Structures are given as structure tokens and as C-alpha cells.
């Protein structure tokens, strides 16, 4: 299958999942490196190419290796790299790397293995909704399969050795992607972000930073990777995420209790603009789609399905629009296409 | 907790390494911003450790040191906060140990172990885990549990020695 095949489908992690209202998806990422081998940022081209080959061979040990597609960054156009980034399959950092860097992605996009990013291997497992445990089980299994033929850099004291000491130990970054419009609209998001940051977790906007995050999408992840078993890191994150969800739900209840007319107005105006605008920037679209998604959650838009809106959140990005159009588009042409895409979606409702 | 520089409530709590010594820093929102810390974005602890640590005179004589496997010089590592290869952990052990403690509040891995690692690594890790439980038991004055854990640790160590001898013969 080619990259274009992605356009006709959505990632498996965009299916329905637990706590799917405020939660989009759960992700587990593991950093691994090969023993006695220079880290990608400091390695020669020869070493980076050798690492790519070793990982390629290691995939023989993965039971469903045939369901993985693979691309090397140096054989992809800038637009294709951007497409993978917009689908959360590779990082910005990998997209900008060349020799020996690449990615393995399984067909439902729930598993991806980046090679020669900051570390030799960055393995990720994505699940819809709040489901860190399942994401962990899948990542763990893939890690075990690759390890059958790879010799990882490991020390009994410091665990898995990584290029940056902030990842050392478990090499685990667990994160949950959350949609928190209730907390943003009630202006409670800042104290929540500050409180979560203080207990050793990181909060960042999925698109943009802090309380300015476009689309009201946030990612909460662990910072500490050493000194605790994986299960403990995951359980702690999950517990805090559940508390944030509780805050979000309460904020929504309060909005619907005291300010129901304002919520109707907020969602209705977003619908009105999305249904009629002829030019739409990415940032504006993300914020308006966020209002639509909130409207669906609150039962104000009975003809719409949350997952369709979640797909739009990805399809309105520049590389997706250009791949779909089959041509490079100027920023203004993209704004036109984006407005068209959304209008067409709402027409069918 | 109060801000280090004024009487307001501190909202930012950092651990910095200054002249090789760990130091806790507490700042209010205003003073954090004045120090150039963006309180809304999660701060990369490494950047703080490497960036704010300033001239570390006591280890200046080691500046010329480079990793024997990958050639990364200490200067380079301090500039980027990224290591050159897994062996750099041994080369730069002195300053890394402190930085890692400050970041993770721990210096001992308690998670997954690759299946290729030998039985000895496994035992070492098990002992480290039991040791942590033992400390927790003592802290909450659960001496019955502590005694059990102590015996378990002892048993683990003895078996490990036996395994070692078995391995050599
Ligand atoms: Zn102050
Ligand atoms: Zn090195």
C-alpha cells in the first residue's frame, strides 16, 4: 500500500474508546537503543544505515510483520513526511532527519516504530479513548518481539540507556490526548495545568502551547522515567487523567446549568461559520471544530458523530488537504479547500 | 511554600545544579517569568540543568575528557544535553548521576529488563525493588513487614552468590 491509501481511511486509534468524550487517545512510547552503538544524533551515516538494517531484520521476529508498511525519510517527499506527522505517526524531529531514518507503521496505524530519531528506536502504540493498559500491552509485546534479535543498551542501575538522560530507565513516555473545552470556556484550564505540572506530569497543547492550545486539545504525559516500574508510571498518569476528566465533566455540567444559552450560542455560531465560510485557516477550523465536538458531547447536534469530527481535525491540516487535492496549494488555496471540505461534511448532515 | 525572592506563593519548583551542588529553587509566577521561565510550557529539566548550571569550576579540569567509544567531548555533551553513545553514561558518570537524580528523584531502574540480560541483572533489580519496599515499610513503622523483606533480600543475595559460583565452574 502507498501513503495515499491513508487518505481514504482513518487510524484505528480514532475508533470509539473508553471515556471517549474528553479523551481522544492513549499513547505509549518506548525509547530503545542498540548496545555499543553511537546514538543517531552523533552517529555517522554508515552507523545510521546499519541501525536501519538491523531493525528491518528484527521485524522478522514480529508475528504480523507483514502488516507493517515502512518508509525511509530520504525516499519521501516533504509533503509525505508532513502527512505522516499530521497523522501522529512520526515526530517533527524524525520528519527532518535523513540518512537511515524512517518509520514502520502497521496498517491500522495503532503501532509505529521510528528508527534513528533521537534514539535508535522509538516504538509507539496508540489506542482510542483512555486505554493506557492495552496500549502498554501492545507496546510491550512489540518490544519483546524486536528484542529477539536486537541487543539493547541496558544497565542494571540506569535501565534502558537513551540519548537524553531525561528518558533513561524505562524509556517510557505514556500520554493521553484530551479535549478540554469545558475547562477552557470556564477559564479553569490554567489552574488545572499548573496543578498537574506540579506533580511531575507534563501538559502541553497538541497544536500550540498552554491555555492557547488550538482546538482545546491537550496532552498529559509522565516526565519521570526512572525509579518506578512501568505499571506504576502508567497507573499514576491514569489516576490524574481521570481527575482531569472529572473536572472537565463538572465544568460542562456547570456550563449547561447556569449558562446553557451561552453554550447553545457558542456551538451554534461555530456551526454557522463552518457551514458558510469560504476561507478558513487551520487555527480557526480547529477552534470551531472543537465547539462542534463539544456540541456533540452535550447532545446539541444529534445528527453528528464525534468520530467524524475527530477525523476532520486531522484532514484539515495542510499536507492532508494537498494530498487530497493531488497538488501543492498556496496558503490561500488551502484555506479555500479547507472551508469546502468542512462545508461538504456539514451539507451531508 | 514562599517564593525565594519575595513573599508570594511559589508556583515553580526547580532543582538546579550550581557548581556541582543540587539546589532547590522556588519562584512565584512573576519571578519565574522574570527569570525567563515559561510557566505554561513543561520545562525540559535537562535544559535547565545544562543551561543554568553555569561555570562548574570544580570539574573544569575534566573538560577535556571525551568518551573513548564515540569521541563525544564533555563540552559537546554539556552544550546539547544529549549523549553520544550508551558508553557516555560511564564516561560522564560524575555529573550525570547528579543530573539524573535531580530529574527522576531516583538513581535505580525498577522497570522492565530485556530478556537477554542475565539472571544476575534480574536478581539485582529484584533486590533494588525489595530494598525500596523495605525503606517504605520502615518509614511507616511496619516492622513485621520490614523483617520479612529483609529476609527476602538476604535470600536473594545468597542465591545470587550460588548462581555466580555455578556460572564460573
Ligand atoms: Zn517572587
Ligand atoms: Zn560515548
mmCIF file of C-alpha atoms in Angstrom, chain A residues 156, chain B residues 108-110 113 117-131 152-164:
data_model
loop_
_atom_site.group_PDB
_atom_site.id
_atom_site.type_symbol
_atom_site.label_atom_id
_atom_site.label_comp_id
_atom_site.label_asym_id
_atom_site.label_seq_id
_atom_site.Cartn_x
_atom_site.Cartn_y
_atom_site.Cartn_z
ATOM 1 C CA UNK A 156 21.053 -2.759 35.746
ATOM 2 C CA UNK B 108 17.856 2.949 40.305
ATOM 3 C CA UNK B 109 15.890 1.361 37.460
ATOM 4 C CA UNK B 110 12.940 -0.712 38.694
ATOM 5 C CA UNK B 113 14.547 -5.875 31.906
ATOM 6 C CA UNK B 117 20.079 -9.730 30.335
ATOM 7 C CA UNK B 118 21.454 -12.438 32.608
ATOM 8 C CA UNK B 119 19.930 -13.838 35.778
ATOM 9 C CA UNK B 120 22.265 -11.632 37.803
ATOM 10 C CA UNK B 121 20.719 -8.417 36.463
ATOM 11 C CA UNK B 122 17.324 -9.782 37.343
ATOM 12 C CA UNK B 123 18.329 -10.558 40.904
ATOM 13 C CA UNK B 124 19.995 -7.161 41.295
ATOM 14 C CA UNK B 125 16.813 -5.497 40.122
ATOM 15 C CA UNK B 126 14.666 -7.621 42.430
ATOM 16 C CA UNK B 127 16.868 -6.700 45.385
ATOM 17 C CA UNK B 128 16.617 -2.997 44.467
ATOM 18 C CA UNK B 129 12.827 -3.275 44.356
ATOM 19 C CA UNK B 130 12.657 -5.083 47.707
ATOM 20 C CA UNK B 131 15.039 -2.518 49.188
ATOM 21 C CA UNK B 152 13.779 -11.965 51.325
ATOM 22 C CA UNK B 153 16.627 -9.648 50.332
ATOM 23 C CA UNK B 154 19.126 -11.829 52.195
ATOM 24 C CA UNK B 155 17.835 -14.949 50.458
ATOM 25 C CA UNK B 156 18.028 -13.287 47.039
ATOM 26 C CA UNK B 157 21.645 -12.263 47.631
ATOM 27 C CA UNK B 158 22.681 -15.735 48.808
ATOM 28 C CA UNK B 159 21.091 -17.393 45.793
ATOM 29 C CA UNK B 160 22.821 -14.897 43.561
ATOM 30 C CA UNK B 161 26.215 -15.810 45.003
ATOM 31 C CA UNK B 162 25.469 -19.523 44.455
ATOM 32 C CA UNK B 163 24.430 -18.815 40.851
ATOM 33 C CA UNK B 164 27.628 -16.856 40.315
#
